[in-house]
């Protein structure tokens, strides 16, 4: 059970928590209300400042992640570069190893070493020495990394070629001969301490005559390893590093003094990697790679500060620059918002007068700002609006009177279409009564054409409707031209219900009669073709008339040729087609002089004029 003291403490803690929540809520409500009541310029300043601060935090986090990733990439790249460098070194050493094989199998070397084993006089010995030295010099000159070559015969006599004329000590000579003999004709690499810039290859010469494998001597090649390493590409520009080679813990090559690196553990067993080590109070970026060529490990020590100090400076420089940019942006925002809000505040004062109906204030408004931004445009438009309100009221009244007067005059000048239709019906009835069939057919066709011309309700009709209209038009023209007009209709059944702008085909027939039939004496064939292909409809009017040249066709397209009859030119048809269906549709003309003309209208494959008109209205 709880003690009385505990029972007293628990309600108190709950009450304190509740009071704290209430205080936080009140503070939040106060801040929200205060922000909402601030002027626009202060809201804008706070909003931009908050965005910039959040952006700064994200930028710092992003930069930290990016530079960390970049550092990892540098580590891996450095390790890869060291691996490539070791491959380059070992390729050169492999080539020198191949040269040592060429030397021990060289016929001249083989012959002279055999002669050297025999008893010879001084003249013969001089000849042997000259022949061997000259041959060795040829091999030295063929390879830039070979410092010198020595041949030690079985008697202990040394033949030399290159930069050194003799080996340094008899102990070294004996050790090289012993190590070469242990390899039984295979190449062996002999390493020295870290201060030595040279690497030595030793190989025993054996006689392969009669497969005796008799020992004839030892070839020793001294390789300038420092020169070979110096020729490698620099991993870091303007940065000095120290490349080292070791076998286990024994360092046998170093570009620099090996003393500062004595405390480093060279017994790393992994094949490839990198690390950061501190040696003698200085940090180094260390990369290493172990190869199977001679079980060597290649090391590269680069002062850490020399590589990464510039990157660290860039990190802090970017952050500092961003902070300076933040302050500059805030100062710019303050100046900019004042320019925006001050004219708006003045405009608000003027609007209050306009709300009271005081339009006379427009005459006392200050001139609008010169700048062409939204604020300047708002001032100019507002001033123009106030000044034009009274003018528009008066102009609107005058226009209404003018419209009424124009409509009245138009009604007076309009011909009653019903009177015209009734008259044509009377003529048609009279022609039928007198058995004038041709006159009756012409009157009926004319009445049909007039009804369709006067009807302006539908801009889009079906191809079937257009064909009917053309048929009546051709009926009238046949009575005029008789057998000279050979008219044909070739329309696929599936395109009859497709949409086409009103009065499209009839003007094309009219042009074909004018530019083809009227220009020749012989019968003229005019054909209407309509077919569906690849989701589109092609309506073509062809004739076998005299054709047109390119210059005249261009005039037709531009609408520069005066039309006859309906007055609808090809340019008008093309523009109406593009207006209703899109820019990808329209009209094309193909004509060859002496072979006729073909005018094609390219339309979408859409059926039902009512549905199409409703869809256009819905847009």
Coordinates of N, CA and C in Angstrom, one line a residue, residues 70-84 234-237 272 274 285 287:
X70 N 32.7 10.5 -50.1 CA 33.9 10.9 -50.9 C 35.2 10.4 -50.3
X71 N 35.3 10.5 -49.0 CA 36.5 9.9 -48.3 C 36.6 8.4 -48.6
X72 N 35.5 7.7 -48.5 CA 35.5 6.3 -48.7 C 36.0 6.0 -50.1
X73 N 35.4 6.8 -51.1 CA 35.8 6.6 -52.5 C 37.3 6.8 -52.7
X74 N 37.8 7.9 -52.0 CA 39.3 8.1 -52.1 C 40.1 7.0 -51.5
X75 N 39.6 6.4 -50.4 CA 40.3 5.3 -49.8 C 40.4 4.1 -50.8
X76 N 39.2 3.8 -51.4 CA 39.2 2.7 -52.3 C 40.0 3.0 -53.6
X77 N 39.9 4.2 -54.1 CA 40.6 4.6 -55.3 C 42.1 4.5 -55.0
X78 N 42.6 4.9 -53.9 CA 44.0 4.9 -53.6 C 44.5 3.5 -53.5
X79 N 43.7 2.6 -52.9 CA 44.0 1.2 -52.8 C 44.1 0.6 -54.2
X80 N 43.1 1.0 -55.1 CA 43.1 0.5 -56.5 C 44.3 1.0 -57.2
X81 N 44.7 2.3 -57.0 CA 45.8 2.8 -57.7 C 47.1 2.1 -57.3
X82 N 47.2 1.8 -56.0 CA 48.4 1.1 -55.5 C 48.5 -0.3 -56.1
X83 N 47.3 -0.9 -56.3 CA 47.3 -2.2 -56.9 C 47.7 -2.2 -58.3
X84 N 47.3 -1.1 -59.1 CA 47.7 -1.0 -60.4 C 49.2 -0.7 -60.5
X234 N 51.7 9.6 -60.6 CA 51.5 10.2 -59.3 C 50.0 10.0 -58.9
X235 N 49.8 9.4 -57.7 CA 48.4 9.2 -57.3 C 47.7 10.5 -56.9
X236 N 48.5 11.4 -56.2 CA 48.0 12.7 -55.8 C 48.9 13.8 -56.3
X237 N 48.4 14.7 -57.0 CA 49.2 15.8 -57.6 C 49.7 16.7 -56.4
X272 N 44.5 -6.7 -49.4 CA 44.4 -5.3 -49.9 C 43.6 -4.5 -48.9
X274 N 43.3 -0.3 -46.5 CA 43.8 1.0 -46.2 C 43.5 1.3 -44.7
X285 N 48.0 8.4 -44.2 CA 47.0 7.6 -44.9 C 47.8 6.5 -45.6
X287 N 47.9 2.9 -47.6 CA 47.3 1.9 -48.4 C 48.3 0.7 -48.7

